[in-house]
Tab-separated table of C-alpha atoms and ligand atoms in Angstrom:
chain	number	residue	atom	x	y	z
A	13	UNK	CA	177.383	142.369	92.855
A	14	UNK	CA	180.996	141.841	92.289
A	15	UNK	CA	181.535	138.122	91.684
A	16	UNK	CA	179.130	135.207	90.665
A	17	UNK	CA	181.611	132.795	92.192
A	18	UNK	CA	179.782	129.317	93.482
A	19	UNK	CA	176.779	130.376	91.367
A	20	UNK	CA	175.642	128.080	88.501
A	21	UNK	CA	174.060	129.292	85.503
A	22	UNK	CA	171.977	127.895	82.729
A	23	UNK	CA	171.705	129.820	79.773
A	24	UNK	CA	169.023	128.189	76.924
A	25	UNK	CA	170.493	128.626	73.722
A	26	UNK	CA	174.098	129.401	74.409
A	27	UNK	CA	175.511	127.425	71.598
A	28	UNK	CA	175.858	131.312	69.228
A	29	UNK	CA	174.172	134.499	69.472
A	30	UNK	CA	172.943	136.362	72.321
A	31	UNK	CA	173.195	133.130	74.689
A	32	UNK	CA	176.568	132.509	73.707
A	33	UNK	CA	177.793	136.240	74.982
A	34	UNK	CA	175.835	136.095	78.129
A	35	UNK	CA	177.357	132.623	78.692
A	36	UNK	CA	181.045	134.177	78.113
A	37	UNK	CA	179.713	137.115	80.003
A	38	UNK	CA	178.571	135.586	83.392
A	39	UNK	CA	181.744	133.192	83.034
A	40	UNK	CA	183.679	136.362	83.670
A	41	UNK	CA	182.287	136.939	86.865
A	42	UNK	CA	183.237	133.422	88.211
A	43	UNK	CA	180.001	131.961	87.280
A	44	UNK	CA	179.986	128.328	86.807
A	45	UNK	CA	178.029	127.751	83.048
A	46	UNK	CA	175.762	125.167	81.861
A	47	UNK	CA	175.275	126.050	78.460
A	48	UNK	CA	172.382	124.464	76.543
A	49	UNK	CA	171.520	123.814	72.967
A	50	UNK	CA	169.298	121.557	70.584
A	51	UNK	CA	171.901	119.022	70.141
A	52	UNK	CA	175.321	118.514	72.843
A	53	UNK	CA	177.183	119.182	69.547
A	54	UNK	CA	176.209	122.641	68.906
A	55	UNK	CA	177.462	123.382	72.415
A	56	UNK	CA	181.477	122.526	71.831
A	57	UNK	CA	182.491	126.000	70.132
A	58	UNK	CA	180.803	127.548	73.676
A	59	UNK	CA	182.530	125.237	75.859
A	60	UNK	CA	185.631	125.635	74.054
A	61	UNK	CA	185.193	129.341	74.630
A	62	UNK	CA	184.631	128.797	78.610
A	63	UNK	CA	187.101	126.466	79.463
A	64	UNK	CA	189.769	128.526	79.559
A	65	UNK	CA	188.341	131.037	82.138
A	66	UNK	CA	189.090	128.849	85.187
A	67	UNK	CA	184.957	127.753	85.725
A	68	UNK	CA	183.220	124.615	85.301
A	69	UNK	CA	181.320	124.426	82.658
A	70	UNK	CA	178.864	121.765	81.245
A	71	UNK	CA	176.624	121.101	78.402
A	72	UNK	CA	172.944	119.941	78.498
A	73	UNK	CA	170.526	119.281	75.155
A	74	UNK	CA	166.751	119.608	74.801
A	75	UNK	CA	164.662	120.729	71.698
A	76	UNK	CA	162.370	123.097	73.523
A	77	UNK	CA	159.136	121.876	71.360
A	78	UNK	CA	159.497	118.210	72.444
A	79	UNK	CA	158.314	118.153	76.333
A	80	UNK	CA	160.426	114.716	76.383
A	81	UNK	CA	163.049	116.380	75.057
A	82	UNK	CA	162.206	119.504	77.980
A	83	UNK	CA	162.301	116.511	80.474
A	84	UNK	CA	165.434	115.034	79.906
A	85	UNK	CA	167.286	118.101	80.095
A	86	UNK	CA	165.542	118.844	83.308
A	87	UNK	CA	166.913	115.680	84.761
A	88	UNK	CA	170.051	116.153	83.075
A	89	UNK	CA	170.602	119.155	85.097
A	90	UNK	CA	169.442	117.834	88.138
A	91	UNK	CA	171.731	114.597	88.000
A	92	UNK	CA	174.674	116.208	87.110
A	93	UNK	CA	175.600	120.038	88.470
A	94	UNK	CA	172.533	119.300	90.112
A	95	UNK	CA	170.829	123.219	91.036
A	96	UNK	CA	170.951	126.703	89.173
A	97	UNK	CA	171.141	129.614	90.668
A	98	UNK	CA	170.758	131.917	87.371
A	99	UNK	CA	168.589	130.880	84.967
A	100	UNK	CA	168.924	132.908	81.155
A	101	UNK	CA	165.525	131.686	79.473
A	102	UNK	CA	167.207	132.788	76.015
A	103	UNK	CA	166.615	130.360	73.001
A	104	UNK	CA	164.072	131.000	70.624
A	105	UNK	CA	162.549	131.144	67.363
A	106	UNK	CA	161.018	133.519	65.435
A	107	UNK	CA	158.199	132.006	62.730
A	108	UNK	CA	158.580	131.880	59.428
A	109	UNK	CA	157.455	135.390	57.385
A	110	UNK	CA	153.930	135.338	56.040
A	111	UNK	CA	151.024	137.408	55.663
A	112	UNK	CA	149.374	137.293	58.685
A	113	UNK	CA	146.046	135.454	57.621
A	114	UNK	CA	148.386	133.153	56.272
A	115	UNK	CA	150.380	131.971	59.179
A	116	UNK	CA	149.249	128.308	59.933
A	117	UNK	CA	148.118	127.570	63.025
A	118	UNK	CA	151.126	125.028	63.662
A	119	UNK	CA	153.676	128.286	63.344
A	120	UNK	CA	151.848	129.874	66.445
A	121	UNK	CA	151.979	126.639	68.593
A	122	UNK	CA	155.208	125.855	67.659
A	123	UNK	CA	156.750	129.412	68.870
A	124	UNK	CA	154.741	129.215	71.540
A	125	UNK	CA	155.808	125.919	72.896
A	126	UNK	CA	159.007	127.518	72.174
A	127	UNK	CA	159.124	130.824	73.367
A	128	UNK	CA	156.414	130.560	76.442
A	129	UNK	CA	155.761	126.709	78.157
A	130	UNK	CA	159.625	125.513	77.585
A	131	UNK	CA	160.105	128.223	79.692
A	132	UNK	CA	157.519	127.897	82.265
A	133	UNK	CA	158.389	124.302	82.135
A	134	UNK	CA	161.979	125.516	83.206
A	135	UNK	CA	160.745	128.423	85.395
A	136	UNK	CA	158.688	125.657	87.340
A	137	UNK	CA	161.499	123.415	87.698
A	138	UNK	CA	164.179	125.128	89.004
A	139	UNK	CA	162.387	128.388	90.815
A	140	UNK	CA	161.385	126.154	93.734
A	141	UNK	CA	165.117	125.382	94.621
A	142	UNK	CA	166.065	129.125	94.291
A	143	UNK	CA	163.720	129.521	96.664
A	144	UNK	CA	164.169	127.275	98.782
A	145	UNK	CA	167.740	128.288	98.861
A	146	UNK	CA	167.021	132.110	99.430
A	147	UNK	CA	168.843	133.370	95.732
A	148	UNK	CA	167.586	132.919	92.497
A	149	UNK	CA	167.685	135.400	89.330
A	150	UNK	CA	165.748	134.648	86.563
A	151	UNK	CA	165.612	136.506	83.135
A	152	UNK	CA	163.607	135.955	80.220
A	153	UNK	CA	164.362	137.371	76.775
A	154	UNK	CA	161.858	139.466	75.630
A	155	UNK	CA	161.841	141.636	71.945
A	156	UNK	CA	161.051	145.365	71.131
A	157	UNK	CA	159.754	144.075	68.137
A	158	UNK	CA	156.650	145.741	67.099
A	159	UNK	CA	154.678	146.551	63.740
A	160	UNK	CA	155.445	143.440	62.090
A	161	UNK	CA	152.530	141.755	61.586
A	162	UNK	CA	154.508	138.809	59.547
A	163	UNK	CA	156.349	137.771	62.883
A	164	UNK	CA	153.235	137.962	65.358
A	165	UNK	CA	153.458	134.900	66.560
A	166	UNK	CA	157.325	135.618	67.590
A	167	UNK	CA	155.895	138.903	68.687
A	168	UNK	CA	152.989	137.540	70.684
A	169	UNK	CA	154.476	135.279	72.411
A	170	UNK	CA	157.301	137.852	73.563
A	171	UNK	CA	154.206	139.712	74.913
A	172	UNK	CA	153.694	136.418	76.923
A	173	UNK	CA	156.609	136.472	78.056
A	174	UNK	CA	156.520	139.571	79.802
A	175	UNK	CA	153.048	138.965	81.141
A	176	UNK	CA	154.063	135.875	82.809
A	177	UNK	CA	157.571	137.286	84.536
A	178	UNK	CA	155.315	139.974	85.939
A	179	UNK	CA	153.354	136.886	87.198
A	180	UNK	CA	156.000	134.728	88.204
A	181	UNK	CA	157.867	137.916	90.033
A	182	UNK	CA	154.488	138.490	91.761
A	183	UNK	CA	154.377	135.219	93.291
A	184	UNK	CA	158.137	135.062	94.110
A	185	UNK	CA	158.186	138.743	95.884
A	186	UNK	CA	159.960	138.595	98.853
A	187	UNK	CA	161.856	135.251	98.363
A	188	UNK	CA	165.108	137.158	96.662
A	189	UNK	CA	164.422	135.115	93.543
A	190	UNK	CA	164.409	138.104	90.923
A	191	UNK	CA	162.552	137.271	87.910
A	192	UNK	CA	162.691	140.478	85.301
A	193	UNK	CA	162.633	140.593	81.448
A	194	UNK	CA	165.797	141.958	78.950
A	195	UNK	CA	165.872	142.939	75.531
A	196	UNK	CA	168.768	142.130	73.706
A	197	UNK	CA	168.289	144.828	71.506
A	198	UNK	CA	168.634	144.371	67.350
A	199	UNK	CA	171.250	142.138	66.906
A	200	UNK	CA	173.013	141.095	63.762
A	201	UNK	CA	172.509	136.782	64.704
A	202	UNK	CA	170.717	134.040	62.663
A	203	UNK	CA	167.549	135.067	64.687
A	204	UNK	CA	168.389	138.882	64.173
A	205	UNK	CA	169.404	138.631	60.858
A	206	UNK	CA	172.239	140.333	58.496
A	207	UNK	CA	170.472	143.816	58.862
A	208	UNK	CA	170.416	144.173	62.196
A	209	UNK	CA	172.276	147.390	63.248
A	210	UNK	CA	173.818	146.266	66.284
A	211	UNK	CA	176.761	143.655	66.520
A	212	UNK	CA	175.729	140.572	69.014
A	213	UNK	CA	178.508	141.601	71.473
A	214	UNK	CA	176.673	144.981	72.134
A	215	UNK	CA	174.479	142.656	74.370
A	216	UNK	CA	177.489	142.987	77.124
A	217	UNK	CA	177.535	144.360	79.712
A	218	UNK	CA	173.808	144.970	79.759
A	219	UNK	CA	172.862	141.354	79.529
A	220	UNK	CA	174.189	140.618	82.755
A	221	UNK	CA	172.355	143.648	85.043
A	222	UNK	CA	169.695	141.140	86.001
A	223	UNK	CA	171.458	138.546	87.223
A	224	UNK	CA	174.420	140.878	89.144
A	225	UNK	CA	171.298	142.700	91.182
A	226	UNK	CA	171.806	142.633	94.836
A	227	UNK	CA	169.879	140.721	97.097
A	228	UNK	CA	165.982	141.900	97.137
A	229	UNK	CA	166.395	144.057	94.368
A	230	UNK	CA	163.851	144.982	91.256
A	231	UNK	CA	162.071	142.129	90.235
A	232	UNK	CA	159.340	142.092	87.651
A	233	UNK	CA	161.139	144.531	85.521
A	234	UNK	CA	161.902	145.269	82.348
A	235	UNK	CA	166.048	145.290	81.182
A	236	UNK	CA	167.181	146.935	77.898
A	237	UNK	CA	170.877	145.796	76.972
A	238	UNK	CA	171.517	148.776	74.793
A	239	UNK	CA	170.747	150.919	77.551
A	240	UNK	CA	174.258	149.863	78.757
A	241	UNK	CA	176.183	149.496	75.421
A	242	UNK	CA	179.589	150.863	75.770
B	307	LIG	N1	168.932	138.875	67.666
B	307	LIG	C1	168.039	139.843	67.852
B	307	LIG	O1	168.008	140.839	67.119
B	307	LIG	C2	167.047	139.734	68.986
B	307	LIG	C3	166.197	140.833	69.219
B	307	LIG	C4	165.290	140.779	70.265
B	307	LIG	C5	165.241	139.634	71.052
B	307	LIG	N2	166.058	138.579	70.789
B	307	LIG	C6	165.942	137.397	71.637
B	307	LIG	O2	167.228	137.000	72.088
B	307	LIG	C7	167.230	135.577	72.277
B	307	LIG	C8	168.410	134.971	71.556
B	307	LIG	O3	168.286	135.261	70.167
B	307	LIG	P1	169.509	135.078	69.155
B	307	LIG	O4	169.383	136.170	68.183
B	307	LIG	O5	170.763	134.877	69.883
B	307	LIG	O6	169.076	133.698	68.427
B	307	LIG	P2	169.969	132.680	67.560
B	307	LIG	O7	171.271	133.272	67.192
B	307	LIG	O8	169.048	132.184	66.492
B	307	LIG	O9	170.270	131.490	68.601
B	307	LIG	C9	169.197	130.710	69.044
B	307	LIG	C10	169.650	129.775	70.137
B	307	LIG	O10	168.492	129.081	70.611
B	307	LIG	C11	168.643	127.691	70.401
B	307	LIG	N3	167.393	127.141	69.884
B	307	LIG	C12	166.747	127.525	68.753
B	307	LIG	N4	165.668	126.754	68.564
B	307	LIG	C13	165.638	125.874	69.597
B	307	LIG	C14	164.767	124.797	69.938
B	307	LIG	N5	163.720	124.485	69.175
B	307	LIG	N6	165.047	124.083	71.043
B	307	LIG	C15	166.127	124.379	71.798
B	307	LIG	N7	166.983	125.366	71.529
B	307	LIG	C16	166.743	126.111	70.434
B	307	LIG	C17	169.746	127.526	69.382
B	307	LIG	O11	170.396	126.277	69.587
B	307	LIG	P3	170.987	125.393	68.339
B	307	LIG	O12	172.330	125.989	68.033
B	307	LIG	O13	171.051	124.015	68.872
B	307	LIG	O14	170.029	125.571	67.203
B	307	LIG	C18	170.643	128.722	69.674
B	307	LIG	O15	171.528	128.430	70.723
B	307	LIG	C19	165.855	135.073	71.806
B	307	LIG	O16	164.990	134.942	72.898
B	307	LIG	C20	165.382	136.201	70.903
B	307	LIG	O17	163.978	136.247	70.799
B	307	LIG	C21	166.957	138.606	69.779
């Protein structure tokens, strides 16, 4: 697909990092951007990026652990651009590092609540429309992260996450809503850390193969970024 013009796009997360690019990225295909962050302030160095690309942009908040919080940012969309077409289900967190008998049981809810049911919670509120509509893509950011017991419940629930796109594709098969997973790859952000051996704009252009598939294509699958690095 050459152009995402009259498409709107929420991207979780999009105030730095991986969401940030993929924001910048989809801009550049005409994409109109709703970029999303904990608080509206963390959006502004993203919007200021945008604006000057010529799309409309706008900026919701929502802590993903706070359902309320999930809510409001729901209706927030909903009142003001008021659909989306693309939906990046980027933020998350990764737990902090322990042994793995020590990891307190609050660590695993709290990633998952992250990581998993904000974004079912999103999934379920804005999958109908694309639907309904006859276009939807949907991409959830998975991890290769494996082998490291100290993160599991960052690594678990990234297993989740793929389980339940293969679900959610399932059940969407045939509608042209395309629900598939991408892996950023190792990234040098605050998730990714100062070791990381990629630099965060490696993500482009492979971020942005899911949403630019054509109309019924692969849904249900699994994206690698890196595999398009230039
Ligand atoms: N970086 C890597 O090496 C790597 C590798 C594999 C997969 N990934 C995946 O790529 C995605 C993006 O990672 P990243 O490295 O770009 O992360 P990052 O730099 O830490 O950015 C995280 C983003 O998520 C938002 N966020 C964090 N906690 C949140 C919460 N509780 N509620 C709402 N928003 C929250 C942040 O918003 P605020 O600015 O408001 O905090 C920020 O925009 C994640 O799904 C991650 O698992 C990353």
């Amino acid at each position: 697909m050459e152009t995402l013009a009259g498409k709107i796009a929420l991207i979780t997360g999009a105030s730095r990092g991986v969401g940030q690019q993929i924001a910048v990225g989809l801009a550049g295909y005409g994409c109109d951007i709703i970029v999303h962050a904990r608080k509206a302030e963390n959006t502004a160095h993203t919007l200021a990026m945008l604006r000057p690309m010529g799309v409309r942009v706008y900026s919701v908040a929502g802590e993903l652990s706070d359902d309320v919080e999930i809510a409001a940012l729901i209706d927030a969309v909903q009142a003001g651009p008021g659909r989306v077409d693309i939906l990046y289900n980027n933020a998350a967190i990764q737990n902090p590092w322990k042994e793995i008998w020590d990891i307190p049981m609050a660590d695993w809810r709290t990633t998952f609540q992250i990581n998993l049911f904000a974004m079912i919670q999103l999934c379920n509120a804005f999958a109908p429309g694309m639907k309904a509509r006859g276009y939807g893509r949907i991409v959830n950011l998975t991890s290769g992260i494996r082998d490291t017991p100290q993160l599991a419940p960052y690594s678990v629930s990234k297993a989740a996450v793929d389980k339940y796109t293969r679900d959610l594709a399932a059940e969407l098969r045939g509608t042209n809503v395309l629900v598939n997973t991408l892996d950023p790859g190792w990234l040098k952000t605050d998730l990714g850390g100062p070791n990381a051996p990629g630099e965060v704009e490696s993500v482009l252009p492979g971020a942005l193969v899911p949403a630019l598939l054509e109309d019924d294509g692969p849904s249900g699958q699994f994206y690698a970024a890196q595999d398009y690095a230039q």
